[in-house]
């Protein structure tokens, strides 16, 4: 079996499970308990917080653990808006993850005005558009760092600078970029950054929101005073320890890993384009993270391709995991102005930190032969 859907979730890295096990097997105390068990649990939590803070080059007090990036995105957007005592204006882009778009829907329902940044045909936001739609009462801008479907890297440094100048909070969903491109988190002009452990080689069900300790934020889960009152509930300790362990690995800049992914991705794209007539590589002219290729193949439904590759033991996706099975076309490709027929043919291939040459070669060979077989039929869309 060959797994090439690492943007949906990626394989756990070596050493992560071992770091988590003592907290799973126990006896592990509750980090808020005062006895020795609780203190040891607390040490695990504190160490993970330091490890995540180190990856981002920030003080550990800026790290708020959550159940994943969906919650981190909700907390950032609804937490900031929840502190307002009057409606205002908030901006996002049309290509965000549903956890951001749905939170913006809620903002609109609560009476805030919401604006959406467009993208060009390659899936890029234009910072100049932000300049034109910022308003005196704009309180938040949320734009993702790298898109989960196309892999396109957004100009978040420019967007963040603009927000800073305008005195507007800037949030970025960095789920797909952390560990995949070398970037200096500490130099990023963002007030809130979301991340998710299972996209980095850590466990599912844990993530973090990085934000200034003093930032006024309305908690979205209330109860005990955990996470400095920002996120109530007994923390997912073993998961958090896993996130800390993966952050530590990524702190040592996995340059070699990034170089290998880039080489494999370039080889794959080159071979597919050379050997499959009618293959279109989305966002090819944009700067992209090194592991993601979204392609459309004329006359062939993305779902058909995914199923045929699955039968051959290869897992790719016909879009974002959260949209799969809903039968809806990609809102990202829609925003890029891609015609509906080509949108239906889209598939996403996303490589991982552990992807090897033979896996990419097998995908190339299988894809070429499946397309040839499917096209051998009537010539109609299959
Ligand atoms: C860009 C982006 N943001 C947010 C999420 C949600 O992350 P989680 O699975 O941790 O809730 C995902 C995962 O699909 C994603 O790709």
Coordinates of C-alpha atoms and ligand atoms in Angstrom, one line a residue:
X1 CA 0.0 0.0 0.0
X2 CA 1.3 3.4 -0.9
X3 CA 0.0 6.5 0.9
X4 CA 0.2 9.8 -0.9
X5 CA -2.5 11.8 0.9
X6 CA -0.3 13.4 3.5
X7 CA -2.2 16.7 3.5
X8 CA -5.2 14.8 4.9
X9 CA -3.1 13.4 7.7
X10 CA 0.5 12.1 7.7
X11 CA 2.3 9.2 9.2
X12 CA 3.5 9.5 12.8
X13 CA 7.3 10.1 13.0
X14 CA 9.7 7.7 14.8
X15 CA 10.0 8.4 18.5
X16 CA 6.6 10.2 18.9
X17 CA 4.6 7.2 20.1
X18 CA 7.5 6.3 22.5
X19 CA 7.3 9.8 24.0
X20 CA 3.6 9.5 24.4
X21 CA 3.4 6.0 25.8
X22 CA 4.2 6.8 29.5
X23 CA 1.3 9.2 29.5
X24 CA -1.1 6.7 27.9
X25 CA -0.1 3.7 30.0
X26 CA 0.0 5.7 33.2
X27 CA -0.4 5.9 36.0
X28 CA -0.5 9.5 34.8
X29 CA -1.9 12.2 36.9
X30 CA -4.0 15.2 35.9
X31 CA -1.6 18.1 35.4
X32 CA -3.7 20.3 37.7
X33 CA -3.4 17.8 40.6
X34 CA -0.9 18.7 43.4
X35 CA 0.4 15.2 44.1
X36 CA 3.5 13.6 42.6
X37 CA 1.5 12.1 39.7
X38 CA 0.0 15.4 38.9
X39 CA 3.4 17.2 39.1
X40 CA 4.9 14.7 36.6
X41 CA 2.0 15.2 34.3
X42 CA 2.5 18.9 34.6
X43 CA 6.2 18.5 33.7
X44 CA 5.1 16.7 30.5
X45 CA 2.7 19.5 29.6
X46 CA 5.3 22.2 30.4
X47 CA 8.0 20.5 28.4
X48 CA 5.7 20.2 25.3
X49 CA 4.8 23.8 25.7
X50 CA 8.5 24.8 25.6
X51 CA 9.1 22.5 22.6
X52 CA 6.2 24.1 20.6
X53 CA 7.3 27.6 21.7
X54 CA 10.9 26.8 20.6
X55 CA 9.7 25.8 17.1
X56 CA 8.0 29.2 16.8
X57 CA 10.8 31.2 18.5
X58 CA 8.3 32.6 21.0
X59 CA 7.8 32.5 24.8
X60 CA 6.0 29.4 26.0
X61 CA 3.2 31.5 27.5
X62 CA 2.0 32.2 23.9
X63 CA 1.2 28.5 23.3
X64 CA -2.5 27.5 23.9
X65 CA -3.1 23.8 23.3
X66 CA -6.3 22.8 21.5
X67 CA -7.9 19.7 20.1
X68 CA -6.6 20.5 16.7
X69 CA -6.5 23.2 14.1
X70 CA -10.3 23.3 13.6
X71 CA -10.6 24.3 17.3
X72 CA -7.6 26.7 17.0
X73 CA -9.2 28.4 14.0
X74 CA -12.5 28.7 15.8
X75 CA -10.9 30.0 18.9
X76 CA -8.9 32.6 17.0
X77 CA -11.8 33.9 15.0
X78 CA -14.7 33.6 17.4
X79 CA -12.5 34.4 20.4
X80 CA -11.4 37.7 18.9
X81 CA -14.9 38.7 17.8
X82 CA -16.4 37.6 21.1
X83 CA -14.5 40.4 22.9
X84 CA -16.3 43.1 20.9
X85 CA -19.2 44.9 22.2
X86 CA -20.4 46.1 18.8
X87 CA -20.5 44.6 15.3
X88 CA -17.5 45.3 13.1
X89 CA -15.8 44.1 9.9
X90 CA -13.7 41.0 9.4
X91 CA -11.8 39.7 6.3
X92 CA -10.8 36.2 5.1
X93 CA -10.1 34.6 1.7
X94 CA -12.3 32.4 -0.5
X95 CA -9.9 29.5 -0.3
X96 CA -9.8 28.9 3.5
X97 CA -10.3 25.6 5.2
X98 CA -14.0 25.1 6.2
X99 CA -13.1 25.6 9.9
X100 CA -12.3 29.2 9.0
X101 CA -15.1 29.7 6.5
X102 CA -17.7 28.3 8.9
X103 CA -16.5 30.6 11.7
X104 CA -16.8 33.5 9.4
X105 CA -20.4 32.4 8.6
X106 CA -21.1 32.6 12.3
X107 CA -19.5 36.1 12.4
X108 CA -22.0 37.2 9.7
X109 CA -24.9 35.6 11.6
X110 CA -23.8 37.6 14.7
X111 CA -24.1 40.9 12.7
X112 CA -20.5 41.5 11.7
X113 CA -19.7 42.5 8.1
X114 CA -17.6 39.9 6.4
X115 CA -15.4 40.4 3.2
X116 CA -13.7 37.8 1.2
X117 CA -10.4 38.2 -0.6
X118 CA -10.4 36.8 -4.1
X119 CA -7.6 34.7 -5.6
X120 CA -6.2 34.8 -9.1
X121 CA -6.2 31.9 -11.6
X122 CA -3.2 30.4 -9.8
X123 CA -4.9 30.5 -6.4
X124 CA -3.0 33.5 -5.0
X125 CA -4.4 36.3 -2.8
X126 CA -3.4 39.8 -3.9
X127 CA -2.3 42.0 -0.9
X128 CA -3.3 45.1 -2.9
X129 CA -6.9 43.9 -2.6
X130 CA -6.6 43.7 1.1
X131 CA -5.5 47.4 1.1
X132 CA -8.7 48.4 -0.7
X133 CA -11.1 46.5 1.5
X134 CA -9.7 47.3 5.0
X135 CA -12.1 49.5 6.8
X136 CA -11.8 51.7 9.9
X137 CA -13.7 49.1 11.9
X138 CA -11.9 46.0 10.5
X139 CA -10.9 44.0 13.6
X140 CA -9.6 40.7 12.1
X141 CA -8.0 39.4 8.9
X142 CA -7.5 35.6 8.6
X143 CA -5.6 34.2 5.6
X144 CA -4.0 30.7 5.5
X145 CA -0.3 30.3 4.9
X146 CA -0.5 27.4 2.5
X147 CA -3.6 26.0 0.8
X148 CA -4.4 22.4 1.6
X149 CA -5.7 21.6 -1.9
X150 CA -3.3 23.4 -4.3
X151 CA -0.3 23.9 -1.9
X152 CA -0.1 27.6 -2.9
X153 CA 1.8 29.7 -0.4
X154 CA 0.0 33.0 0.3
X155 CA 1.9 36.3 0.8
X156 CA 1.2 36.3 4.6
X157 CA 4.2 38.4 5.5
X158 CA 2.9 41.3 3.3
X159 CA -0.6 40.8 4.5
X160 CA 0.6 40.7 8.1
X161 CA 2.6 43.9 7.7
X162 CA -0.4 45.6 6.2
X163 CA -2.6 44.5 9.1
X164 CA 0.1 45.7 11.6
X165 CA 0.2 49.1 10.0
X166 CA -3.6 49.3 10.1
X167 CA -3.8 48.1 13.7
X168 CA -5.8 45.0 12.7
X169 CA -5.3 41.6 14.2
X170 CA -3.9 39.0 11.7
X171 CA -4.5 35.3 12.0
X172 CA -3.0 32.6 9.8
X173 CA -3.8 28.9 9.6
X174 CA -0.3 27.5 9.2
X175 CA -1.4 23.8 9.2
X176 CA 0.0 22.9 5.8
X177 CA 3.2 25.0 5.9
X178 CA 4.8 24.1 9.3
X179 CA 7.7 21.8 8.6
X180 CA 7.2 21.9 4.9
X181 CA 8.9 25.2 4.1
X182 CA 11.7 26.9 6.0
X183 CA 10.1 30.0 7.4
X184 CA 11.0 32.2 10.4
X185 CA 8.0 32.0 12.6
X186 CA 9.4 34.6 15.0
X187 CA 9.7 37.1 12.2
X188 CA 6.1 36.6 11.0
X189 CA 3.8 39.6 11.6
X190 CA 0.9 37.4 12.8
X191 CA -1.0 37.8 16.0
X192 CA -2.5 34.3 15.9
X193 CA -1.2 31.1 14.3
X194 CA -3.0 27.8 14.1
X195 CA -1.3 24.4 13.8
X196 CA -2.3 20.7 14.0
X197 CA -0.1 17.8 15.2
X198 CA -1.4 15.2 12.8
X199 CA -0.2 17.1 9.8
X200 CA 3.3 17.3 11.1
X201 CA 3.9 13.6 12.0
X202 CA 2.3 13.7 15.4
X203 CA -1.0 12.3 16.8
X204 CA -4.6 13.3 15.7
X205 CA -6.8 15.3 18.0
X206 CA -4.3 17.9 19.2
X207 CA -3.1 21.3 18.0
X208 CA -2.3 24.7 19.2
X209 CA -3.0 28.4 18.8
X210 CA 0.0 30.7 19.2
X211 CA -1.0 34.1 20.4
X212 CA 0.1 36.9 22.7
X213 CA -0.6 36.0 26.3
X214 CA -2.3 39.4 26.9
X215 CA -4.5 39.2 23.8
X216 CA -8.2 39.6 24.9
X217 CA -9.9 36.4 23.7
X218 CA -13.2 34.9 24.6
X219 CA -12.8 31.2 25.4
X220 CA -15.0 29.0 23.2
X221 CA -14.9 26.1 25.7
X222 CA -15.6 27.2 29.2
X223 CA -15.3 25.3 32.5
X224 CA -12.0 24.9 34.5
X225 CA -9.3 27.5 34.1
X226 CA -6.9 25.4 32.0
X227 CA -4.7 27.0 29.3
X228 CA -4.8 30.3 31.3
X229 CA -8.5 30.4 31.0
X230 CA -8.6 30.2 27.2
X231 CA -9.5 26.6 26.7
X232 CA -11.2 24.7 29.5
X233 CA -11.0 21.0 30.0
X234 CA -8.5 18.4 31.1
X235 CA -5.8 18.5 28.4
X236 CA -5.1 15.6 26.0
X237 CA -1.8 15.1 27.8
X238 CA -0.4 12.2 25.7
X239 CA -1.4 14.0 22.5
X240 CA 0.2 17.2 23.7
X241 CA 3.4 15.4 24.6
X242 CA 3.3 14.0 21.0
X243 CA 2.9 17.5 19.6
X244 CA 5.8 18.7 21.7
X245 CA 8.0 15.8 20.5
X246 CA 7.2 16.5 16.8
X247 CA 7.8 20.2 17.3
X248 CA 11.3 19.4 18.7
X249 CA 12.1 17.3 15.5
X250 CA 10.9 20.2 13.3
X251 CA 12.9 22.8 15.3
X252 CA 16.0 21.3 13.8
X253 CA 14.9 22.4 10.3
X254 CA 14.3 19.3 8.3
X255 CA 16.1 20.7 5.2
X256 CA 17.0 17.3 3.9
X257 CA 13.4 16.2 4.1
X258 CA 12.2 19.3 2.3
X259 CA 14.8 18.8 -0.4
X260 CA 13.8 15.2 -1.0
X261 CA 10.1 16.1 -1.2
X262 CA 10.8 18.8 -3.7
X263 CA 12.9 16.5 -5.8
X264 CA 10.3 13.7 -5.8
X265 CA 7.4 16.2 -6.5
X266 CA 9.3 17.7 -9.4
X267 CA 10.1 14.3 -10.9
X268 CA 6.5 13.2 -10.5
X269 CA 5.0 16.4 -12.1
X270 CA 7.5 16.3 -15.0
X271 CA 6.8 12.6 -15.8
X272 CA 3.0 13.0 -15.5
X273 CA 2.9 16.0 -17.7
X274 CA 5.2 14.4 -20.3
X275 CA 3.2 11.2 -20.4
X276 CA -0.4 12.0 -19.9
X277 CA -1.9 14.2 -22.7
X278 CA -4.6 16.5 -21.3
X279 CA -3.1 16.7 -17.8
X280 CA -3.3 20.1 -16.2
X281 CA -1.3 21.0 -13.2
X282 CA -3.2 23.6 -11.1
X283 CA -1.3 26.5 -9.7
X284 CA 1.9 25.5 -11.5
X285 CA 2.9 29.2 -11.8
X286 CA 2.5 29.9 -8.1
X287 CA 5.0 29.3 -5.3
X288 CA 3.9 26.1 -3.6
X289 CA 4.8 23.9 -0.6
X290 CA 7.0 21.1 -1.9
X291 CA 4.7 18.2 -1.3
X292 CA 1.4 19.1 -3.0
X293 CA 0.3 18.6 -6.6
X294 CA -3.3 19.1 -7.7
X295 CA -3.9 17.9 -11.2
X296 CA -6.9 17.6 -13.5
X297 CA -7.0 15.1 -16.4
X298 CA -9.3 15.8 -19.3
X299 CA -12.3 13.4 -19.7
X300 CA -11.6 11.6 -16.4
X301 CA -13.5 12.2 -13.1
X302 CA -11.3 12.7 -10.1
X303 CA -13.3 10.1 -8.1
X304 CA -12.8 7.5 -10.9
X305 CA -9.1 8.0 -10.7
X306 CA -9.0 7.8 -6.9
X307 CA -11.0 4.6 -6.9
X308 CA -8.8 3.0 -9.6
X309 CA -5.6 4.0 -7.8
X310 CA -7.1 2.6 -4.6
X311 CA -7.6 -0.8 -6.3
X312 CA -3.9 -0.6 -7.2
X313 CA -3.1 0.0 -3.6
X314 CA -2.3 3.7 -3.8
X315 CA -4.1 6.3 -1.7
X316 CA -4.6 9.8 -3.1
X317 CA -7.6 12.1 -2.8
X318 CA -10.0 13.9 -5.1
X319 CA -9.8 17.0 -2.9
X320 CA -9.6 18.0 0.7
X321 CA -10.4 15.1 3.1
X322 CA -13.1 17.1 4.8
X323 CA -14.9 17.7 1.4
X324 CA -14.5 14.1 0.1
X325 CA -17.7 12.2 -0.2
X326 CA -19.8 15.3 -0.1
X327 CA -19.9 15.4 -3.9
X328 CA -19.2 19.1 -4.0
X329 CA -16.6 20.5 -6.3
X330 CA -13.6 22.2 -4.7
X331 CA -14.4 25.7 -3.5
X332 CA -10.7 26.5 -4.0
X333 CA -10.7 25.7 -7.7
X334 CA -14.1 27.4 -8.0
X335 CA -12.5 30.6 -6.5
X336 CA -9.7 30.3 -9.0
X337 CA -12.2 30.3 -11.9
X338 CA -11.5 26.8 -13.0
X339 CA -14.3 25.5 -15.3
X340 CA -16.6 23.0 -13.7
X341 CA -15.6 20.1 -16.0
X342 CA -12.0 20.5 -15.0
X343 CA -12.9 20.9 -11.3
X344 CA -14.5 17.5 -11.4
X345 CA -11.4 15.9 -12.8
X346 CA -9.2 17.2 -10.0
X347 CA -7.1 15.0 -7.8
X348 CA -4.6 15.9 -5.1
X349 CA -1.4 14.0 -4.6
X350 CA 0.4 15.0 -1.4
X351 CA 3.8 13.5 -0.5
X352 CA 5.0 13.1 3.1
X353 CA 8.2 13.3 5.1
X354 CA 8.7 9.6 4.6
X355 CA 7.7 9.3 0.9
X356 CA 10.2 7.3 -1.1
X357 CA 11.3 7.3 -4.8
X358 CA 9.8 3.8 -5.5
X359 CA 6.4 5.0 -4.3
X360 CA 6.4 8.0 -6.6
X361 CA 7.6 5.8 -9.5
X362 CA 4.8 3.4 -8.9
X363 CA 2.2 6.2 -8.8
X364 CA 3.6 7.5 -12.1
X365 CA 3.4 4.1 -13.7
X366 CA -0.1 3.3 -12.4
X367 CA -1.5 6.7 -13.2
X368 CA -0.3 6.5 -16.8
X369 CA -1.7 3.0 -17.4
X370 CA -5.0 3.7 -15.6
X371 CA -5.6 6.9 -17.7
X372 CA -4.7 5.0 -20.9
X373 CA -7.1 2.2 -19.9
X374 CA -10.0 4.5 -19.0
X375 CA -9.5 6.5 -22.2
X376 CA -9.6 3.3 -24.2
X377 CA -13.4 3.4 -23.8
X378 CA -16.0 5.6 -25.4
X379 CA -14.1 8.9 -25.3
X380 CA -16.8 10.3 -23.0
X381 CA -16.1 11.6 -19.5
X382 CA -15.4 8.6 -17.2
Ligands
LIG1 C1 -5.5 24.1 6.1 C2 -6.1 23.3 7.2 N1 -6.7 24.0 8.3 C3 -7.3 23.3 9.3 C4 -7.4 21.9 9.2 C5 -8.1 21.2 10.4 O1 -7.2 20.6 11.2 P1 -7.6 19.5 12.3 O2 -7.7 18.2 11.6 O3 -6.5 19.5 13.3 O4 -8.9 20.0 12.9 C6 -6.9 21.2 8.1 C7 -7.0 19.8 8.1 O5 -7.6 19.2 7.2 C8 -6.2 21.9 7.1 O6 -5.7 21.3 6.0

